[in-house]
PDB file of C-alpha atoms in Angstrom:
ATOM      1  CA  MET A   1     -39.499 -45.010 -33.459  1.00  0.00           C
ATOM      2  CA  LYS A   2     -35.583 -44.340 -32.800  1.00  0.00           C
ATOM      3  CA  THR A   3     -33.126 -47.162 -32.620  1.00  0.00           C
ATOM      4  CA  LEU A   4     -30.910 -48.174 -29.735  1.00  0.00           C
ATOM      5  CA  THR A   5     -28.024 -46.472 -31.518  1.00  0.00           C
ATOM      6  CA  GLN A   6     -29.823 -43.271 -32.244  1.00  0.00           C
ATOM      7  CA  LEU A   7     -30.955 -42.967 -28.481  1.00  0.00           C
ATOM      8  CA  THR A   8     -27.275 -43.583 -27.373  1.00  0.00           C
ATOM      9  CA  LEU A   9     -26.089 -40.935 -29.842  1.00  0.00           C
ATOM     10  CA  SER A  10     -28.722 -38.613 -28.584  1.00  0.00           C
ATOM     11  CA  LEU A  11     -27.999 -39.146 -24.973  1.00  0.00           C
ATOM     12  CA  THR A  12     -24.224 -38.762 -25.507  1.00  0.00           C
ATOM     13  CA  LEU A  13     -24.752 -35.369 -27.304  1.00  0.00           C
ATOM     14  CA  THR A  14     -26.977 -34.091 -24.532  1.00  0.00           C
ATOM     15  CA  LEU A  15     -24.422 -35.160 -21.916  1.00  0.00           C
ATOM     16  CA  PHE A  16     -21.675 -33.467 -23.848  1.00  0.00           C
ATOM     17  CA  LEU A  17     -23.577 -30.213 -24.142  1.00  0.00           C
ATOM     18  CA  PHE A  18     -24.439 -30.228 -20.343  1.00  0.00           C
ATOM     19  CA  SER A  19     -20.756 -30.800 -19.558  1.00  0.00           C
ATOM     20  CA  CYS A  20     -19.767 -27.946 -21.680  1.00  0.00           C
ATOM     21  CA  GLY A  21     -21.926 -25.640 -19.982  1.00  0.00           C
ATOM     22  CA  GLU A  22     -20.908 -26.790 -16.497  1.00  0.00           C
ATOM     23  CA  THR A  23     -17.240 -26.335 -17.549  1.00  0.00           C
ATOM     24  CA  SER A  24     -17.806 -22.678 -18.762  1.00  0.00           C
ATOM     25  CA  GLN A  25     -19.479 -21.701 -15.605  1.00  0.00           C
ATOM     26  CA  THR A  26     -17.007 -23.149 -13.305  1.00  0.00           C
ATOM     27  CA  THR A  27     -13.945 -21.839 -15.058  1.00  0.00           C
ATOM     28  CA  GLN A  28     -15.440 -18.296 -15.188  1.00  0.00           C
ATOM     29  CA  GLU A  29     -12.966 -15.777 -13.346  1.00  0.00           C
ATOM     30  CA  GLU A  30     -14.281 -14.266 -10.348  1.00  0.00           C
ATOM     31  CA  PRO A  31     -13.812 -10.325  -9.873  1.00  0.00           C
ATOM     32  CA  TYR A  32     -10.432  -9.761  -8.131  1.00  0.00           C
ATOM     33  CA  GLY A  33     -12.518  -7.180  -5.606  1.00  0.00           C
ATOM     34  CA  ASN A  34     -10.747  -5.376  -2.859  1.00  0.00           C
ATOM     35  CA  PRO A  35     -10.888  -7.743   0.085  1.00  0.00           C
ATOM     36  CA  ALA A  36     -10.155  -6.178   3.512  1.00  0.00           C
ATOM     37  CA  ALA A  37      -6.997  -7.262   5.233  1.00  0.00           C
ATOM     38  CA  GLU A  38      -7.393  -9.661   8.127  1.00  0.00           C
ATOM     39  CA  GLY A  39      -8.204  -7.567  11.303  1.00  0.00           C
ATOM     40  CA  PHE A  40     -10.025  -4.832   9.417  1.00  0.00           C
ATOM     41  CA  ASN A  41     -12.566  -3.720  11.707  1.00  0.00           C
ATOM     42  CA  GLU A  42     -15.608  -4.129   9.116  1.00  0.00           C
ATOM     43  CA  ALA A  43     -18.107  -4.507  12.089  1.00  0.00           C
ATOM     44  CA  GLU A  44     -17.711  -1.115  13.589  1.00  0.00           C
ATOM     45  CA  SER A  45     -16.896   0.667  10.026  1.00  0.00           C
ATOM     46  CA  ASP A  46     -19.674   2.332   7.850  1.00  0.00           C
ATOM     47  CA  ALA A  47     -20.611   0.697   4.615  1.00  0.00           C
ATOM     48  CA  LYS A  48     -20.471   4.009   2.776  1.00  0.00           C
ATOM     49  CA  ALA A  49     -16.789   4.579   3.839  1.00  0.00           C
ATOM     50  CA  ILE A  50     -16.017   0.955   2.909  1.00  0.00           C
ATOM     51  CA  ALA A  51     -17.480   1.578  -0.654  1.00  0.00           C
ATOM     52  CA  ILE A  52     -15.481   4.924  -0.770  1.00  0.00           C
ATOM     53  CA  ALA A  53     -12.270   3.210  -0.025  1.00  0.00           C
ATOM     54  CA  ASP A  54     -13.025   0.570  -2.810  1.00  0.00           C
ATOM     55  CA  GLU A  55     -13.502   3.514  -5.192  1.00  0.00           C
ATOM     56  CA  VAL A  56     -10.130   4.901  -4.225  1.00  0.00           C
ATOM     57  CA  MET A  57      -8.343   1.389  -4.718  1.00  0.00           C
ATOM     58  CA  GLU A  58      -9.727   1.337  -8.137  1.00  0.00           C
ATOM     59  CA  ALA A  59      -8.655   5.043  -8.910  1.00  0.00           C
ATOM     60  CA  MET A  60      -5.266   4.046  -7.656  1.00  0.00           C
ATOM     61  CA  GLY A  61      -4.884   1.254 -10.319  1.00  0.00           C
ATOM     62  CA  GLY A  62      -7.041  -1.542  -8.624  1.00  0.00           C
ATOM     63  CA  ARG A  63      -6.169  -4.005  -6.015  1.00  0.00           C
ATOM     64  CA  GLU A  64      -4.600  -6.720  -8.514  1.00  0.00           C
ATOM     65  CA  ALA A  65      -2.298  -4.156  -9.750  1.00  0.00           C
ATOM     66  CA  TRP A  66      -1.395  -2.983  -6.088  1.00  0.00           C
ATOM     67  CA  ASP A  67      -0.883  -6.782  -5.288  1.00  0.00           C
ATOM     68  CA  ASN A  68       0.976  -7.544  -8.215  1.00  0.00           C
ATOM     69  CA  THR A  69       3.568  -4.497  -7.606  1.00  0.00           C
ATOM     70  CA  HIS A  70       6.851  -5.912  -6.444  1.00  0.00           C
ATOM     71  CA  TYR A  71       9.194  -3.124  -5.692  1.00  0.00           C
ATOM     72  CA  ILE A  72       8.598   0.415  -4.781  1.00  0.00           C
ATOM     73  CA  ALA A  73      11.522   2.941  -4.063  1.00  0.00           C
ATOM     74  CA  TRP A  74      11.169   6.673  -2.887  1.00  0.00           C
ATOM     75  CA  LYS A  75      13.003   9.240  -1.011  1.00  0.00           C
ATOM     76  CA  PHE A  76      11.361  10.854   2.013  1.00  0.00           C
ATOM     77  CA  PHE A  77      11.308  14.360   2.374  1.00  0.00           C
ATOM     78  CA  GLY A  78      14.847  14.762   0.694  1.00  0.00           C
ATOM     79  CA  ARG A  79      16.661  12.740   3.347  1.00  0.00           C
ATOM     80  CA  ASP A  80      16.032   9.105   3.537  1.00  0.00           C
ATOM     81  CA  ALA A  81      16.034   6.884   0.398  1.00  0.00           C
ATOM     82  CA  LEU A  82      14.082   3.408   0.733  1.00  0.00           C
ATOM     83  CA  VAL A  83      13.543   0.509  -1.272  1.00  0.00           C
ATOM     84  CA  TRP A  84      10.634  -2.044  -0.336  1.00  0.00           C
ATOM     85  CA  ASP A  85      10.212  -5.384  -1.447  1.00  0.00           C
ATOM     86  CA  LYS A  86       6.308  -5.826  -0.797  1.00  0.00           C
ATOM     87  CA  TRP A  87       6.435  -9.667  -1.660  1.00  0.00           C
ATOM     88  CA  THR A  88       8.985 -10.562   0.810  1.00  0.00           C
ATOM     89  CA  GLY A  89       9.183  -7.682   3.228  1.00  0.00           C
ATOM     90  CA  ASN A  90      12.833  -6.825   2.551  1.00  0.00           C
ATOM     91  CA  VAL A  91      13.628  -3.123   2.999  1.00  0.00           C
ATOM     92  CA  ARG A  92      16.604  -0.971   2.284  1.00  0.00           C
ATOM     93  CA  ILE A  93      17.038   2.409   4.006  1.00  0.00           C
ATOM     94  CA  ASP A  94      19.911   4.734   3.424  1.00  0.00           C
ATOM     95  CA  ALA A  95      19.063   7.348   5.830  1.00  0.00           C
ATOM     96  CA  GLY A  96      20.398  10.927   5.729  1.00  0.00           C
ATOM     97  CA  ASN A  97      22.605  10.617   8.763  1.00  0.00           C
ATOM     98  CA  GLY A  98      24.795   7.951   7.026  1.00  0.00           C
ATOM     99  CA  MET A  99      23.208   4.880   8.424  1.00  0.00           C
ATOM    100  CA  THR A 100      22.095   1.955   6.053  1.00  0.00           C
ATOM    101  CA  TYR A 101      19.524  -0.676   7.233  1.00  0.00           C
ATOM    102  CA  LEU A 102      19.181  -3.855   5.366  1.00  0.00           C
ATOM    103  CA  THR A 103      16.276  -5.318   7.005  1.00  0.00           C
ATOM    104  CA  ASN A 104      12.933  -7.629   6.730  1.00  0.00           C
ATOM    105  CA  ILE A 105      10.264  -6.091   8.428  1.00  0.00           C
ATOM    106  CA  ASN A 106       8.431  -9.411   8.529  1.00  0.00           C
ATOM    107  CA  ASP A 107      10.896 -11.069  10.793  1.00  0.00           C
ATOM    108  CA  GLY A 108      12.991  -8.416  12.144  1.00  0.00           C
ATOM    109  CA  THR A 109      16.340  -9.713  10.817  1.00  0.00           C
ATOM    110  CA  GLY A 110      18.774  -7.582   9.023  1.00  0.00           C
ATOM    111  CA  ARG A 111      22.152  -5.695   9.240  1.00  0.00           C
ATOM    112  CA  ALA A 112      23.132  -2.088   9.879  1.00  0.00           C
ATOM    113  CA  PHE A 113      26.101   0.039   8.589  1.00  0.00           C
ATOM    114  CA  MET A 114      27.490   3.260   9.489  1.00  0.00           C
ATOM    115  CA  ASN A 115      29.003   4.928   6.574  1.00  0.00           C
ATOM    116  CA  GLY A 116      29.846   1.697   4.989  1.00  0.00           C
ATOM    117  CA  GLU A 117      30.999   0.049   8.143  1.00  0.00           C
ATOM    118  CA  GLU A 118      28.870  -2.872   9.709  1.00  0.00           C
ATOM    119  CA  ILE A 119      27.726  -2.611  13.205  1.00  0.00           C
ATOM    120  CA  MET A 120      28.240  -6.057  14.872  1.00  0.00           C
ATOM    121  CA  ASP A 121      27.059  -5.695  18.450  1.00  0.00           C
ATOM    122  CA  ALA A 122      23.941  -7.853  18.556  1.00  0.00           C
ATOM    123  CA  ASP A 123      22.012  -5.669  20.922  1.00  0.00           C
ATOM    124  CA  SER A 124      22.748  -2.660  18.862  1.00  0.00           C
ATOM    125  CA  VAL A 125      21.560  -4.449  15.752  1.00  0.00           C
ATOM    126  CA  GLN A 126      18.439  -5.510  17.368  1.00  0.00           C
ATOM    127  CA  ASN A 127      17.348  -2.079  18.345  1.00  0.00           C
ATOM    128  CA  LEU A 128      18.507  -0.688  14.997  1.00  0.00           C
ATOM    129  CA  MET A 129      16.085  -3.227  13.145  1.00  0.00           C
ATOM    130  CA  GLN A 130      13.341  -2.048  15.204  1.00  0.00           C
ATOM    131  CA  ARG A 131      14.288   1.642  14.244  1.00  0.00           C
ATOM    132  CA  ALA A 132      14.375   0.769  10.546  1.00  0.00           C
ATOM    133  CA  LYS A 133      10.696  -0.853  10.954  1.00  0.00           C
ATOM    134  CA  SER A 134       9.464   2.208  12.649  1.00  0.00           C
ATOM    135  CA  THR A 135      10.973   4.409   9.738  1.00  0.00           C
ATOM    136  CA  TRP A 136       9.532   2.225   7.072  1.00  0.00           C
ATOM    137  CA  ILE A 137       5.936   2.284   9.013  1.00  0.00           C
ATOM    138  CA  ASN A 138       6.107   5.979   8.853  1.00  0.00           C
ATOM    139  CA  HIS A 139       7.637   6.754   5.707  1.00  0.00           C
ATOM    140  CA  SER A 140       5.620   4.078   3.615  1.00  0.00           C
ATOM    141  CA  TYR A 141       2.356   5.382   5.001  1.00  0.00           C
ATOM    142  CA  TRP A 142       2.981   8.866   3.726  1.00  0.00           C
ATOM    143  CA  LEU A 143       3.401   7.444   0.238  1.00  0.00           C
ATOM    144  CA  VAL A 144       1.009   4.539   0.084  1.00  0.00           C
ATOM    145  CA  MET A 145      -1.766   5.360   2.638  1.00  0.00           C
ATOM    146  CA  PRO A 146      -4.626   5.328  -0.051  1.00  0.00           C
ATOM    147  CA  PHE A 147      -4.078   1.597  -0.355  1.00  0.00           C
ATOM    148  CA  LYS A 148      -4.190   0.970   3.255  1.00  0.00           C
ATOM    149  CA  LEU A 149      -7.773   2.113   4.132  1.00  0.00           C
ATOM    150  CA  LYS A 150      -8.981  -1.579   4.628  1.00  0.00           C
ATOM    151  CA  ASP A 151      -5.759  -2.262   6.557  1.00  0.00           C
ATOM    152  CA  SER A 152      -5.467  -4.758   9.652  1.00  0.00           C
ATOM    153  CA  GLY A 153      -6.608  -2.801  12.627  1.00  0.00           C
ATOM    154  CA  VAL A 154      -8.330   0.127  11.064  1.00  0.00           C
ATOM    155  CA  THR A 155     -11.931   1.422  11.624  1.00  0.00           C
ATOM    156  CA  LEU A 156     -13.319   3.557   8.771  1.00  0.00           C
ATOM    157  CA  LYS A 157     -16.114   6.036   9.200  1.00  0.00           C
ATOM    158  CA  TYR A 158     -17.929   8.401   6.887  1.00  0.00           C
ATOM    159  CA  VAL A 159     -17.938  11.804   8.124  1.00  0.00           C
ATOM    160  CA  GLY A 160     -19.734  13.624   5.468  1.00  0.00           C
ATOM    161  CA  GLU A 161     -19.193  15.958   2.351  1.00  0.00           C
ATOM    162  CA  GLU A 162     -16.458  18.623   3.075  1.00  0.00           C
ATOM    163  CA  ALA A 163     -14.529  20.621   0.723  1.00  0.00           C
ATOM    164  CA  THR A 164     -10.642  20.596   0.915  1.00  0.00           C
ATOM    165  CA  VAL A 165      -8.564  23.488   1.863  1.00  0.00           C
ATOM    166  CA  ASP A 166      -8.280  24.484  -1.828  1.00  0.00           C
ATOM    167  CA  GLY A 167     -11.941  24.353  -2.352  1.00  0.00           C
ATOM    168  CA  ARG A 168     -12.489  20.926  -3.910  1.00  0.00           C
ATOM    169  CA  ALA A 169     -15.686  18.903  -3.238  1.00  0.00           C
ATOM    170  CA  ALA A 170     -14.747  15.779  -1.353  1.00  0.00           C
ATOM    171  CA  ASP A 171     -16.115  13.000   0.887  1.00  0.00           C
ATOM    172  CA  LYS A 172     -14.471  12.897   4.378  1.00  0.00           C
ATOM    173  CA  LEU A 173     -13.320   9.798   5.933  1.00  0.00           C
ATOM    174  CA  ASN A 174     -12.175   9.199   9.663  1.00  0.00           C
ATOM    175  CA  LEU A 175      -9.366   6.438  10.345  1.00  0.00           C
ATOM    176  CA  THR A 176      -8.742   5.120  13.643  1.00  0.00           C
ATOM    177  CA  PHE A 177      -6.450   2.162  14.796  1.00  0.00           C
ATOM    178  CA  GLU A 178      -6.374  -0.572  17.342  1.00  0.00           C
ATOM    179  CA  ASN A 179      -3.397  -2.901  18.206  1.00  0.00           C
ATOM    180  CA  VAL A 180      -1.561  -2.088  14.997  1.00  0.00           C
ATOM    181  CA  GLY A 181       1.550   0.024  14.390  1.00  0.00           C
ATOM    182  CA  ARG A 182       3.766   1.855  16.661  1.00  0.00           C
ATOM    183  CA  THR A 183       1.313   4.634  17.367  1.00  0.00           C
ATOM    184  CA  PRO A 184      -2.144   3.117  17.405  1.00  0.00           C
ATOM    185  CA  GLN A 185      -3.643   6.109  19.347  1.00  0.00           C
ATOM    186  CA  ASN A 186      -2.963   8.348  16.172  1.00  0.00           C
ATOM    187  CA  MET A 187      -6.152   9.434  13.946  1.00  0.00           C
ATOM    188  CA  TYR A 188      -6.554  10.521  10.480  1.00  0.00           C
ATOM    189  CA  TYR A 189      -9.156  12.267   8.353  1.00  0.00           C
ATOM    190  CA  VAL A 190      -8.943  11.598   4.914  1.00  0.00           C
ATOM    191  CA  TRP A 191     -10.546  13.592   2.041  1.00  0.00           C
ATOM    192  CA  VAL A 192     -11.571  11.818  -1.150  1.00  0.00           C
ATOM    193  CA  ASP A 193     -11.864  14.063  -4.221  1.00  0.00           C
ATOM    194  CA  LYS A 194     -15.627  13.717  -5.566  1.00  0.00           C
ATOM    195  CA  GLU A 195     -14.651  13.782  -9.240  1.00  0.00           C
ATOM    196  CA  THR A 196     -11.187  11.795  -9.242  1.00  0.00           C
ATOM    197  CA  LYS A 197     -11.755   9.424  -6.327  1.00  0.00           C
ATOM    198  CA  LEU A 198      -8.340  10.048  -5.239  1.00  0.00           C
ATOM    199  CA  VAL A 199      -7.084  11.179  -1.953  1.00  0.00           C
ATOM    200  CA  SER A 200      -6.761  14.668  -1.986  1.00  0.00           C
ATOM    201  CA  GLN A 201      -5.974  15.849   1.433  1.00  0.00           C
ATOM    202  CA  TRP A 202      -5.400  14.450   4.872  1.00  0.00           C
ATOM    203  CA  ALA A 203      -5.143  15.715   8.556  1.00  0.00           C
ATOM    204  CA  TYR A 204      -3.096  14.013  11.335  1.00  0.00           C
ATOM    205  CA  TYR A 205      -4.163  13.991  15.129  1.00  0.00           C
ATOM    206  CA  SER A 206      -1.855  12.367  17.661  1.00  0.00           C
ATOM    207  CA  SER A 207      -4.964  10.835  19.411  1.00  0.00           C
ATOM    208  CA  GLN A 208      -8.822  10.522  19.039  1.00  0.00           C
ATOM    209  CA  GLU A 209      -9.037  13.231  21.934  1.00  0.00           C
ATOM    210  CA  ALA A 210      -6.899  15.866  20.075  1.00  0.00           C
ATOM    211  CA  GLU A 211      -9.024  18.813  19.373  1.00  0.00           C
ATOM    212  CA  GLN A 212      -6.553  20.341  16.800  1.00  0.00           C
ATOM    213  CA  PRO A 213      -4.604  18.446  14.098  1.00  0.00           C
ATOM    214  CA  GLY A 214      -0.874  18.219  14.110  1.00  0.00           C
ATOM    215  CA  PHE A 215      -1.034  19.040  10.342  1.00  0.00           C
ATOM    216  CA  THR A 216      -3.289  19.087   7.422  1.00  0.00           C
ATOM    217  CA  MET A 217      -1.747  18.624   4.104  1.00  0.00           C
ATOM    218  CA  PRO A 218      -2.804  17.972   0.404  1.00  0.00           C
ATOM    219  CA  TRP A 219      -2.086  14.982  -1.871  1.00  0.00           C
ATOM    220  CA  LEU A 220      -0.928  16.333  -4.996  1.00  0.00           C
ATOM    221  CA  ASP A 221       1.347  15.457  -8.032  1.00  0.00           C
ATOM    222  CA  TYR A 222      -0.444  12.074  -8.964  1.00  0.00           C
ATOM    223  CA  LYS A 223       1.664   9.843 -11.521  1.00  0.00           C
ATOM    224  CA  LYS A 224       1.145   6.411 -12.839  1.00  0.00           C
ATOM    225  CA  HIS A 225       4.387   4.146 -11.844  1.00  0.00           C
ATOM    226  CA  GLY A 226       4.031   0.778 -13.101  1.00  0.00           C
ATOM    227  CA  GLU A 227       0.454  -0.029 -12.827  1.00  0.00           C
ATOM    228  CA  ILE A 228      -0.529   2.001  -9.970  1.00  0.00           C
ATOM    229  CA  MET A 229      -0.957   5.812  -9.041  1.00  0.00           C
ATOM    230  CA  LEU A 230       1.341   7.432  -6.440  1.00  0.00           C
ATOM    231  CA  SER A 231       1.362  11.047  -5.146  1.00  0.00           C
ATOM    232  CA  SER A 232       4.513  12.340  -4.447  1.00  0.00           C
ATOM    233  CA  SER A 233       3.747  15.956  -3.139  1.00  0.00           C
ATOM    234  CA  ARG A 234       2.292  16.927   0.322  1.00  0.00           C
ATOM    235  CA  GLY A 235       2.442  20.734  -0.177  1.00  0.00           C
ATOM    236  CA  GLU A 236       5.678  22.111   0.795  1.00  0.00           C
ATOM    237  CA  ARG A 237       7.011  18.755   1.497  1.00  0.00           C
ATOM    238  CA  GLY A 238       7.002  15.372  -0.102  1.00  0.00           C
ATOM    239  CA  MET A 239       8.594  12.314  -1.885  1.00  0.00           C
ATOM    240  CA  GLU A 240      11.359  12.179  -4.399  1.00  0.00           C
ATOM    241  CA  ASP A 241      12.671   9.657  -6.995  1.00  0.00           C
ATOM    242  CA  VAL A 242       9.548   7.615  -6.747  1.00  0.00           C
ATOM    243  CA  MET A 243      10.016   4.443  -8.858  1.00  0.00           C
ATOM    244  CA  VAL A 244       8.219   0.818  -9.245  1.00  0.00           C
ATOM    245  CA  PHE A 245      10.234  -2.089 -10.367  1.00  0.00           C
ATOM    246  CA  ASP A 246       9.297  -5.427 -11.508  1.00  0.00           C
ATOM    247  CA  GLU A 247      12.794  -6.777 -10.859  1.00  0.00           C
ATOM    248  CA  LEU A 248      15.870  -5.486  -8.916  1.00  0.00           C
ATOM    249  CA  PRO A 249      19.346  -7.534  -8.161  1.00  0.00           C
ATOM    250  CA  GLU A 250      19.571  -9.118  -4.695  1.00  0.00           C
ATOM    251  CA  SER A 251      22.394  -6.901  -3.792  1.00  0.00           C
ATOM    252  CA  VAL A 252      19.793  -3.847  -3.388  1.00  0.00           C
ATOM    253  CA  PHE A 253      18.856  -5.708  -0.163  1.00  0.00           C
ATOM    254  CA  THR A 254      22.310  -7.353   0.746  1.00  0.00           C
ATOM    255  CA  SER A 255      25.040  -4.908  -0.053  1.00  0.00           C
ATOM    256  CA  PRO A 256      25.947  -1.671   1.860  1.00  0.00           C
ATOM    257  CA  GLU A 257      26.944   0.002  -1.448  1.00  0.00           C
ATOM    258  CA  LYS A 258      23.832   2.298  -2.385  1.00  0.00           C
ATOM    259  CA  PRO A 259      22.285   1.132  -5.636  1.00  0.00           C
ATOM    260  CA  ASP A 260      21.931   3.436  -8.659  1.00  0.00           C
ATOM    261  CA  LEU A 261      18.115   3.074  -8.933  1.00  0.00           C
ATOM    262  CA  ALA A 262      17.832   5.781 -11.738  1.00  0.00           C
ATOM    263  CA  SER A 263      20.277   3.505 -13.832  1.00  0.00           C
ATOM    264  CA  LEU A 264      18.290   0.518 -13.198  1.00  0.00           C
ATOM    265  CA  ALA A 265      15.024   2.228 -13.816  1.00  0.00           C
ATOM    266  CA  SER A 266      16.398   2.980 -17.350  1.00  0.00           C
ATOM    267  CA  GLN A 267      16.945  -0.800 -18.027  1.00  0.00           C
ATOM    268  CA  GLU A 268      13.204  -1.783 -17.265  1.00  0.00           C
TER     269      GLU A 268
END
């Protein structure tokens, strides 16, 4: 027969082992996954299209890597240079016409300069901030659209298997929009390469009723920047000086003087 002391030790050991098991279960990390943005139209989207969108996100580096990416810089079609702070919404645009916009796309505040001279008229600045946001919406979509397949206002449909113009096997998706952006009537078809799971082609339609696309272009020249993949080429046109940064000086978003991003990149 066990003594009272032996019974107490046995019970204590049992409780200790049980509590250890509980701790290991509750501290186990949940998969990061690829949750849809608030407002994504999951109810009207196809399950297969959503699954393909998740595969694209994984092929691009994964949702966690995308969320942890702080700054992205690029030059759009050889004319407008942008720097985007994904975490704060601060954006710098050095446009090809001599304009510099220092704006926050979340609250619409900012400053505008023409050839280094600040524009002070309040109404003009307000209009210019709207123009800056429209520029960012357009130019960033050309670069990071694959990360936004489950974005707010998007309905995603699976169309079927269809080869791209260059003959590569792909799954074709349809993107429509509601109550988002500057042109929610637009529509896109997106081809996802069956082998790489990367977007390999897209087609733009001015509306869902349009019979012919405004353009059909490839997505080429994928390279890893930081922890994510980005494609710079759209065939005859594309992005230049694509860079990802972990840190940038505050002056990038406050000074009209154009930063030397190449030099900053070499210091990372």
